[in-house]
Amino acid sequence: MLDAARECAALAKTLAPVTERERALPAELVAKLTGAQLLRSGVPGYLGGPEAPPAVSLETAETVARGDASAGWCVSIAVTSSLLSAYAPRKCAEEVFGDPRTVAAGVWAPRGTGERVEGGYVVSGRWAFCSGIPHCDWLFAGFVHEGQLFVAAFPKADITVLDTWHTNGLRGTGSHDCVADAVFVPEHRVFSVMGGPPPEAVSLHRFPLFGYFALSVAAAALGNARGAIDDLVELAATRKPLGSSRSLAERAQTQASVAEAEAALRAARLLFYTSIDDAWQAAQGTEPVSDALKVGLRLAATHVTRTAAKVAESMYDLGGGAAIYETSPLQRRFRDAHTATAHFQVNPASFELPGKLLLGVPARTEQL
């Protein structure tokens, strides 16, 4: 999978201007990602899925994001949606993921409402940030019924995709709004993620779901920052600032700044994968993963995303006047990095719940 991710990253880098312009992943790239099962690595083996450990799936997203952040983001979000194959009733899981070419998007936030009817629910709502919906076949969308939170699986044909994704960064993710207008959803396609995984879940699906979601954002941010350093190193070898006989690479300020960024990114990445490994080892057992380990995942996700943004910003600054043009990948790295930091899973407020627990303040932990 990692070999395939590196091949996809190279293609994503080549196609990045097209991805940005079209505000969606090109069909050629989607086909390559789908063929390697990188968009469904959370699907269990019994359905023909890779059932890949979290570190593997997240590293594939990081790797693809090194080529292009929008592509890596789409890998991350599709993987988190594929994890719902373990929470959904088996009939639903088989219907959605039985075809290895299927890709699902997901917005679990309860932006819809549901009415109980014979055989299922009638659901209406509007969900923003449906990343990857242009190339997806299904949407998992959250809704409320009698004060309880549920997720419904919609075929894309049953919903309306609105052209809303006109943004500063991560343009290629195609994260448009989706609308359901009184859509009937059969009972087997409605479920909840709030009570944790089913008792028979394998280790992958005992890994904290909401922590995985936050980590998926961080994985794309991590790869984007690494790509920003790559782009700066390439530029620095040949660019000479106005009035200077030395290239950017030969200047002491560039050398110090790149070294500092490299150290920060390496440290953040180490925290990221160490926290994942700690929780993954716990998920091998039969007991739920502890809140302490879940806190570690959330701290890592937010810290990594925000550190990665600082690294990308530093590389953009070093690029100087060359970085401001649309033809420069550094300006896209900068915009993508700061779009990622706006995600609610990794914004500054996301530190509050872990902080409460670290301070011994009572807090609800269902979505930790």
Short mmCIF file of C-alpha atoms in Angstrom, two decimals:
data_model
loop_
_atom_site.label_atom_id
_atom_site.label_comp_id
_atom_site.label_asym_id
_atom_site.label_seq_id
_atom_site.Cartn_x
_atom_site.Cartn_y
_atom_site.Cartn_z
CA MET A 1 0.00 0.00 0.00
CA LEU A 2 2.84 2.40 0.77
CA ASP A 3 4.49 1.65 -2.57
CA ALA A 4 1.17 2.42 -4.27
CA ALA A 5 0.85 5.61 -2.23
CA ARG A 6 4.24 6.80 -3.44
CA GLU A 7 3.18 6.20 -7.05
CA CYS A 8 -0.07 8.05 -6.42
CA ALA A 9 1.84 10.92 -4.80
CA ALA A 10 3.98 11.36 -7.90
CA LEU A 11 0.87 11.44 -10.09
CA ALA A 12 -0.93 13.77 -7.67
CA LYS A 13 2.00 16.21 -7.78
CA THR A 14 1.94 16.25 -11.57
CA LEU A 15 -1.83 16.76 -11.67
CA ALA A 16 -1.98 19.28 -8.79
CA PRO A 17 -2.69 22.32 -11.04
CA VAL A 18 -5.56 20.42 -12.69
CA THR A 19 -6.90 19.31 -9.31
CA GLU A 20 -6.81 22.89 -8.08
CA ARG A 21 -8.50 24.28 -11.19
CA GLU A 22 -11.24 21.64 -11.37
CA ARG A 23 -11.81 21.62 -7.57
CA ALA A 24 -11.89 17.81 -7.68
CA LEU A 25 -9.46 14.94 -8.11
CA PRO A 26 -8.88 14.04 -11.77
CA ALA A 27 -10.40 10.73 -12.88
CA GLU A 28 -6.95 9.33 -13.64
CA LEU A 29 -5.84 9.86 -10.05
CA VAL A 30 -9.09 8.54 -8.55
CA ALA A 31 -8.71 5.38 -10.64
CA LYS A 32 -5.17 4.84 -9.36
CA LEU A 33 -6.14 5.45 -5.73
CA THR A 34 -9.16 3.18 -6.05
CA GLY A 35 -7.21 0.41 -7.75
CA ALA A 36 -4.76 0.37 -4.84
CA GLN A 37 -7.66 0.34 -2.32
CA LEU A 38 -6.19 3.44 -0.65
CA LEU A 39 -9.66 4.98 -0.37
CA ARG A 40 -11.14 2.01 1.54
CA SER A 41 -8.34 0.68 3.72
CA GLY A 42 -10.65 0.64 6.76
CA VAL A 43 -12.91 -2.01 5.21
CA PRO A 44 -12.60 -5.40 6.97
CA GLY A 45 -11.12 -8.44 5.34
CA TYR A 46 -14.41 -10.32 5.15
CA LEU A 47 -15.60 -7.70 2.65
CA GLY A 48 -12.40 -7.91 0.66
CA GLY A 49 -10.95 -4.79 2.25
CA PRO A 50 -7.33 -4.25 3.31
CA GLU A 51 -8.24 -3.91 7.03
CA ALA A 52 -5.00 -1.96 7.34
CA PRO A 53 -3.63 -0.86 10.72
CA PRO A 54 -4.15 2.86 11.43
CA ALA A 55 -0.47 3.75 11.04
CA VAL A 56 -0.40 2.19 7.58
CA SER A 57 -3.55 3.91 6.31
CA LEU A 58 -2.55 7.26 7.75
CA GLU A 59 0.94 6.99 6.28
CA THR A 60 -0.57 6.37 2.86
CA ALA A 61 -2.56 9.61 3.25
CA GLU A 62 0.54 11.45 4.45
CA THR A 63 2.52 10.11 1.50
CA VAL A 64 -0.09 11.12 -1.09
CA ALA A 65 -0.39 14.57 0.54
CA ARG A 66 3.34 15.04 0.04
CA GLY A 67 2.48 15.10 -3.67
CA ASP A 68 -0.69 17.17 -3.25
CA ALA A 69 -2.54 18.03 -0.04
CA SER A 70 -6.01 17.81 -1.60
CA ALA A 71 -5.33 14.28 -2.81
CA GLY A 72 -3.96 13.22 0.57
CA TRP A 73 -6.93 14.79 2.32
CA CYS A 74 -9.33 12.81 0.13
CA VAL A 75 -7.49 9.61 1.03
CA SER A 76 -7.74 10.45 4.74
CA ILE A 77 -11.44 11.24 4.71
CA ALA A 78 -12.36 8.27 2.54
CA VAL A 79 -10.50 5.96 4.91
CA THR A 80 -12.37 7.29 7.95
CA SER A 81 -15.65 6.75 6.10
CA SER A 82 -14.62 3.20 5.27
CA LEU A 83 -14.22 2.51 8.99
CA LEU A 84 -17.99 2.81 9.32
CA SER A 85 -18.23 -0.58 7.61
CA ALA A 86 -17.77 -2.03 11.10
CA TYR A 87 -20.49 0.10 12.72
CA ALA A 88 -23.14 -0.31 10.04
CA PRO A 89 -25.41 -3.37 9.96
CA ARG A 90 -23.81 -6.11 7.90
CA LYS A 91 -26.35 -5.74 5.10
CA CYS A 92 -25.46 -2.05 4.81
CA ALA A 93 -21.72 -2.75 4.90
CA GLU A 94 -22.07 -5.29 2.11
CA GLU A 95 -24.26 -2.95 0.07
CA VAL A 96 -21.88 -0.01 0.37
CA PHE A 97 -18.47 -1.69 0.35
CA GLY A 98 -19.07 -5.01 -1.37
CA ASP A 99 -17.81 -3.51 -4.63
CA PRO A 100 -14.05 -2.80 -4.29
CA ARG A 101 -14.44 0.27 -6.50
CA THR A 102 -16.86 1.94 -4.08
CA VAL A 103 -15.78 5.13 -2.30
CA ALA A 104 -17.78 6.75 0.49
CA ALA A 105 -17.74 10.28 1.87
CA GLY A 106 -18.84 11.08 5.39
CA VAL A 107 -20.07 13.96 7.53
CA TRP A 108 -21.12 12.48 10.85
CA ALA A 109 -22.13 15.81 12.38
CA PRO A 110 -25.90 15.64 13.02
CA ARG A 111 -26.93 18.29 10.50
CA GLY A 112 -30.10 16.42 9.55
CA THR A 113 -33.32 15.30 11.17
CA GLY A 114 -35.06 11.96 10.81
CA GLU A 115 -38.65 10.83 11.16
CA ARG A 116 -39.36 7.19 11.98
CA VAL A 117 -41.58 5.50 9.41
CA GLU A 118 -42.38 1.91 8.58
CA GLY A 119 -39.22 0.16 7.43
CA GLY A 120 -36.80 2.99 8.15
CA TYR A 121 -36.49 6.77 8.41
CA VAL A 122 -37.28 9.80 6.31
CA VAL A 123 -34.25 12.07 6.58
CA SER A 124 -33.76 15.70 5.61
CA GLY A 125 -30.73 17.89 6.07
CA ARG A 126 -27.84 19.82 4.63
CA TRP A 127 -24.27 18.74 5.31
CA ALA A 128 -21.26 20.95 4.62
CA PHE A 129 -17.67 19.80 4.01
CA CYS A 130 -18.49 16.56 2.16
CA SER A 131 -14.88 15.99 1.12
CA GLY A 132 -14.42 13.89 -2.00
CA ILE A 133 -18.10 13.82 -2.90
CA PRO A 134 -17.40 14.40 -6.64
CA HIS A 135 -15.75 10.96 -6.88
CA CYS A 136 -17.78 9.18 -4.17
CA ASP A 137 -20.68 6.77 -4.58
CA TRP A 138 -22.16 7.03 -1.07
CA LEU A 139 -22.50 9.61 1.70
CA PHE A 140 -22.62 8.79 5.39
CA ALA A 141 -24.49 11.70 7.02
CA GLY A 142 -25.43 12.38 10.63
CA PHE A 143 -28.95 13.15 11.78
CA VAL A 144 -30.98 13.46 14.99
CA HIS A 145 -34.06 11.48 15.91
CA GLU A 146 -35.72 11.98 19.30
CA GLY A 147 -32.54 13.42 20.76
CA GLN A 148 -30.34 10.55 19.60
CA LEU A 149 -27.56 10.78 17.03
CA PHE A 150 -27.58 8.46 14.03
CA VAL A 151 -25.78 8.06 10.72
CA ALA A 152 -27.59 7.33 7.45
CA ALA A 153 -25.99 5.84 4.34
CA PHE A 154 -27.23 7.60 1.18
CA PRO A 155 -26.48 6.56 -2.39
CA LYS A 156 -25.26 9.72 -4.10
CA ALA A 157 -28.21 9.49 -6.48
CA ASP A 158 -30.54 10.14 -3.53
CA ILE A 159 -28.98 13.48 -2.56
CA THR A 160 -28.26 16.82 -4.23
CA VAL A 161 -24.67 18.05 -4.38
CA LEU A 162 -24.46 21.86 -4.29
CA ASP A 163 -21.50 23.65 -5.88
CA THR A 164 -20.35 25.43 -2.73
CA TRP A 165 -16.64 24.60 -2.47
CA HIS A 166 -15.07 27.92 -3.50
CA THR A 167 -12.29 28.23 -0.95
CA ASN A 168 -8.85 29.57 -0.22
CA GLY A 169 -7.21 26.17 0.19
CA LEU A 170 -7.67 22.42 -0.30
CA ARG A 171 -9.66 23.33 -3.38
CA GLY A 172 -9.18 19.95 -4.99
CA THR A 173 -11.05 18.12 -2.23
CA GLY A 174 -14.41 19.09 -3.73
CA SER A 175 -15.89 19.40 -0.24
CA HIS A 176 -19.29 20.63 -1.39
CA ASP A 177 -22.53 20.80 0.60
CA CYS A 178 -24.99 17.94 0.16
CA VAL A 179 -28.75 18.08 0.67
CA ALA A 180 -31.32 15.38 1.40
CA ASP A 181 -34.95 16.40 1.01
CA ALA A 182 -37.24 13.93 2.79
CA VAL A 183 -35.27 10.91 1.58
CA PHE A 184 -36.40 7.46 2.73
CA VAL A 185 -33.51 5.48 4.24
CA PRO A 186 -34.23 1.80 4.97
CA GLU A 187 -33.57 0.68 8.51
CA HIS A 188 -30.55 -1.43 7.59
CA ARG A 189 -28.78 1.74 6.39
CA VAL A 190 -29.18 3.62 9.68
CA PHE A 191 -26.86 3.12 12.66
CA SER A 192 -25.02 4.91 15.48
CA VAL A 193 -21.32 5.41 16.17
CA MET A 194 -21.85 6.81 19.68
CA GLY A 195 -21.87 3.53 21.57
CA GLY A 196 -18.51 2.35 20.31
CA PRO A 197 -17.77 -0.56 17.98
CA PRO A 198 -19.76 -3.81 18.08
CA PRO A 199 -18.48 -6.56 20.40
CA GLU A 200 -17.16 -8.67 17.53
CA ALA A 201 -15.08 -5.82 16.07
CA VAL A 202 -11.50 -6.54 15.03
CA SER A 203 -8.59 -4.53 16.43
CA LEU A 204 -8.79 -1.93 13.66
CA HIS A 205 -12.32 -1.06 14.61
CA ARG A 206 -11.57 -1.01 18.35
CA PHE A 207 -9.11 1.81 17.67
CA PRO A 208 -10.78 5.09 18.77
CA LEU A 209 -12.95 6.27 15.89
CA PHE A 210 -13.07 9.98 16.70
CA GLY A 211 -9.36 10.04 17.42
CA TYR A 212 -8.77 8.40 14.03
CA PHE A 213 -10.87 11.12 12.41
CA ALA A 214 -8.71 13.86 13.95
CA LEU A 215 -5.54 11.99 12.99
CA SER A 216 -6.72 11.79 9.39
CA VAL A 217 -6.68 15.59 9.16
CA ALA A 218 -3.21 15.67 10.70
CA ALA A 219 -1.89 13.05 8.26
CA ALA A 220 -2.75 15.24 5.28
CA ALA A 221 -1.26 18.28 7.01
CA LEU A 222 1.92 16.36 7.79
CA GLY A 223 2.39 15.32 4.18
CA ASN A 224 1.67 18.83 2.95
CA ALA A 225 4.37 20.27 5.22
CA ARG A 226 6.89 17.70 4.00
CA GLY A 227 5.95 18.64 0.44
CA ALA A 228 6.49 22.32 1.27
CA ILE A 229 10.05 21.57 2.40
CA ASP A 230 10.58 19.57 -0.80
CA ASP A 231 9.34 22.50 -2.88
CA LEU A 232 11.54 25.01 -1.06
CA VAL A 233 14.65 22.85 -1.37
CA GLU A 234 14.05 22.56 -5.12
CA LEU A 235 13.56 26.31 -5.46
CA ALA A 236 16.50 27.20 -3.21
CA ALA A 237 19.03 25.37 -5.38
CA THR A 238 18.60 27.78 -8.29
CA ARG A 239 16.93 30.96 -7.05
CA LYS A 240 19.11 33.97 -6.26
CA PRO A 241 17.45 36.83 -4.38
CA LEU A 242 17.65 40.25 -6.01
CA GLY A 243 21.11 41.74 -5.63
CA SER A 244 22.69 38.54 -4.31
CA SER A 245 25.27 36.31 -5.96
CA ARG A 246 24.37 33.40 -3.69
CA SER A 247 21.45 31.05 -4.14
CA LEU A 248 18.81 30.74 -1.45
CA ALA A 249 20.39 27.43 -0.41
CA GLU A 250 23.72 29.17 0.20
CA ARG A 251 22.27 31.78 2.54
CA ALA A 252 22.64 31.29 6.30
CA GLN A 253 19.07 32.38 7.05
CA THR A 254 17.67 29.75 4.66
CA GLN A 255 19.87 27.06 6.12
CA ALA A 256 18.83 27.82 9.69
CA SER A 257 15.14 28.13 8.86
CA VAL A 258 15.02 24.87 6.90
CA ALA A 259 16.85 23.04 9.69
CA GLU A 260 14.46 24.42 12.30
CA ALA A 261 11.45 23.44 10.21
CA GLU A 262 12.88 19.96 9.66
CA ALA A 263 13.40 19.47 13.40
CA ALA A 264 9.88 20.66 14.20
CA LEU A 265 8.32 18.39 11.58
CA ARG A 266 10.34 15.35 12.63
CA ALA A 267 9.37 15.86 16.27
CA ALA A 268 5.68 16.28 15.42
CA ARG A 269 5.74 13.19 13.20
CA LEU A 270 7.35 11.14 15.96
CA LEU A 271 4.62 12.21 18.40
CA PHE A 272 2.01 11.35 15.76
CA TYR A 273 3.11 7.78 15.12
CA THR A 274 4.10 7.05 18.73
CA SER A 275 0.61 8.04 19.92
CA ILE A 276 -0.96 5.90 17.20
CA ASP A 277 1.18 2.91 18.14
CA ASP A 278 0.34 3.24 21.84
CA ALA A 279 -3.40 3.20 21.11
CA TRP A 280 -3.01 0.45 18.51
CA GLN A 281 -1.30 -1.83 21.02
CA ALA A 282 -4.18 -1.25 23.44
CA ALA A 283 -6.71 -2.00 20.68
CA GLN A 284 -5.26 -5.52 20.38
CA GLY A 285 -6.86 -6.41 23.70
CA THR A 286 -10.48 -6.86 24.66
CA GLU A 287 -10.83 -3.79 26.90
CA PRO A 288 -11.75 -0.36 25.45
CA VAL A 289 -8.82 1.93 24.70
CA SER A 290 -8.32 4.18 27.73
CA ASP A 291 -9.21 7.85 27.84
CA ALA A 292 -5.54 8.61 28.57
CA LEU A 293 -4.50 7.08 25.25
CA LYS A 294 -7.37 8.84 23.46
CA VAL A 295 -6.10 12.13 24.90
CA GLY A 296 -2.70 11.30 23.43
CA LEU A 297 -4.26 10.86 19.98
CA ARG A 298 -6.13 14.15 20.15
CA LEU A 299 -3.10 16.08 21.40
CA ALA A 300 -0.99 14.61 18.60
CA ALA A 301 -3.56 15.39 15.91
CA THR A 302 -3.95 19.04 16.84
CA HIS A 303 -0.27 19.64 17.58
CA VAL A 304 0.84 18.03 14.32
CA THR A 305 -1.64 19.96 12.18
CA ARG A 306 -0.72 23.29 13.69
CA THR A 307 3.03 22.58 13.61
CA ALA A 308 2.73 21.53 9.98
CA ALA A 309 1.06 24.84 9.16
CA LYS A 310 3.97 26.75 10.72
CA VAL A 311 6.42 24.71 8.67
CA ALA A 312 4.52 25.37 5.44
CA GLU A 313 4.31 29.08 6.29
CA SER A 314 8.05 29.20 6.96
CA MET A 315 8.82 27.62 3.59
CA TYR A 316 6.46 30.06 1.87
CA ASP A 317 8.22 32.99 3.53
CA LEU A 318 11.62 31.70 2.44
CA GLY A 319 10.36 31.50 -1.14
CA GLY A 320 9.98 35.27 -1.18
CA GLY A 321 8.60 36.86 -4.31
CA ALA A 322 8.75 33.60 -6.24
CA ALA A 323 6.22 32.01 -3.89
CA ILE A 324 3.39 34.47 -4.47
CA TYR A 325 2.64 33.41 -8.04
CA GLU A 326 -0.07 30.88 -8.84
CA THR A 327 2.54 28.79 -10.64
CA SER A 328 4.43 28.28 -7.37
CA PRO A 329 3.48 25.19 -5.38
CA LEU A 330 4.57 26.98 -2.20
CA GLN A 331 1.60 29.34 -2.27
CA ARG A 332 -0.72 26.34 -2.57
CA ARG A 333 1.06 24.57 0.31
CA PHE A 334 0.58 27.69 2.43
CA ARG A 335 -3.14 27.96 1.63
CA ASP A 336 -3.78 24.25 2.07
CA ALA A 337 -2.01 24.22 5.44
CA HIS A 338 -4.11 27.04 6.84
CA THR A 339 -7.31 25.55 5.52
CA ALA A 340 -6.53 22.33 7.39
CA THR A 341 -6.07 24.19 10.68
CA ALA A 342 -9.65 25.48 10.44
CA HIS A 343 -11.08 21.96 10.79
CA PHE A 344 -13.00 21.62 14.07
CA GLN A 345 -11.08 18.47 15.00
CA VAL A 346 -7.75 20.33 15.11
CA ASN A 347 -8.59 23.99 15.73
CA PRO A 348 -7.42 25.68 18.99
CA ALA A 349 -10.67 24.72 20.73
CA SER A 350 -9.89 21.04 20.16
CA PHE A 351 -7.32 21.30 22.98
CA GLU A 352 -10.08 22.08 25.50
CA LEU A 353 -11.45 18.58 26.09
CA PRO A 354 -8.01 16.97 26.51
CA GLY A 355 -7.10 19.89 28.76
CA LYS A 356 -10.12 19.26 30.99
CA LEU A 357 -9.14 15.64 31.39
CA LEU A 358 -5.51 16.49 32.10
CA LEU A 359 -6.69 18.89 34.80
CA GLY A 360 -9.14 16.45 36.31
CA VAL A 361 -12.17 18.54 35.33
CA PRO A 362 -15.33 16.44 34.68
CA ALA A 363 -16.03 16.13 30.95
CA ARG A 364 -18.03 14.04 28.51
CA THR A 365 -15.79 11.75 26.53
CA GLU A 366 -18.13 10.01 24.04
CA GLN A 367 -16.45 11.80 21.12
CA LEU A 368 -12.90 11.82 22.48
#
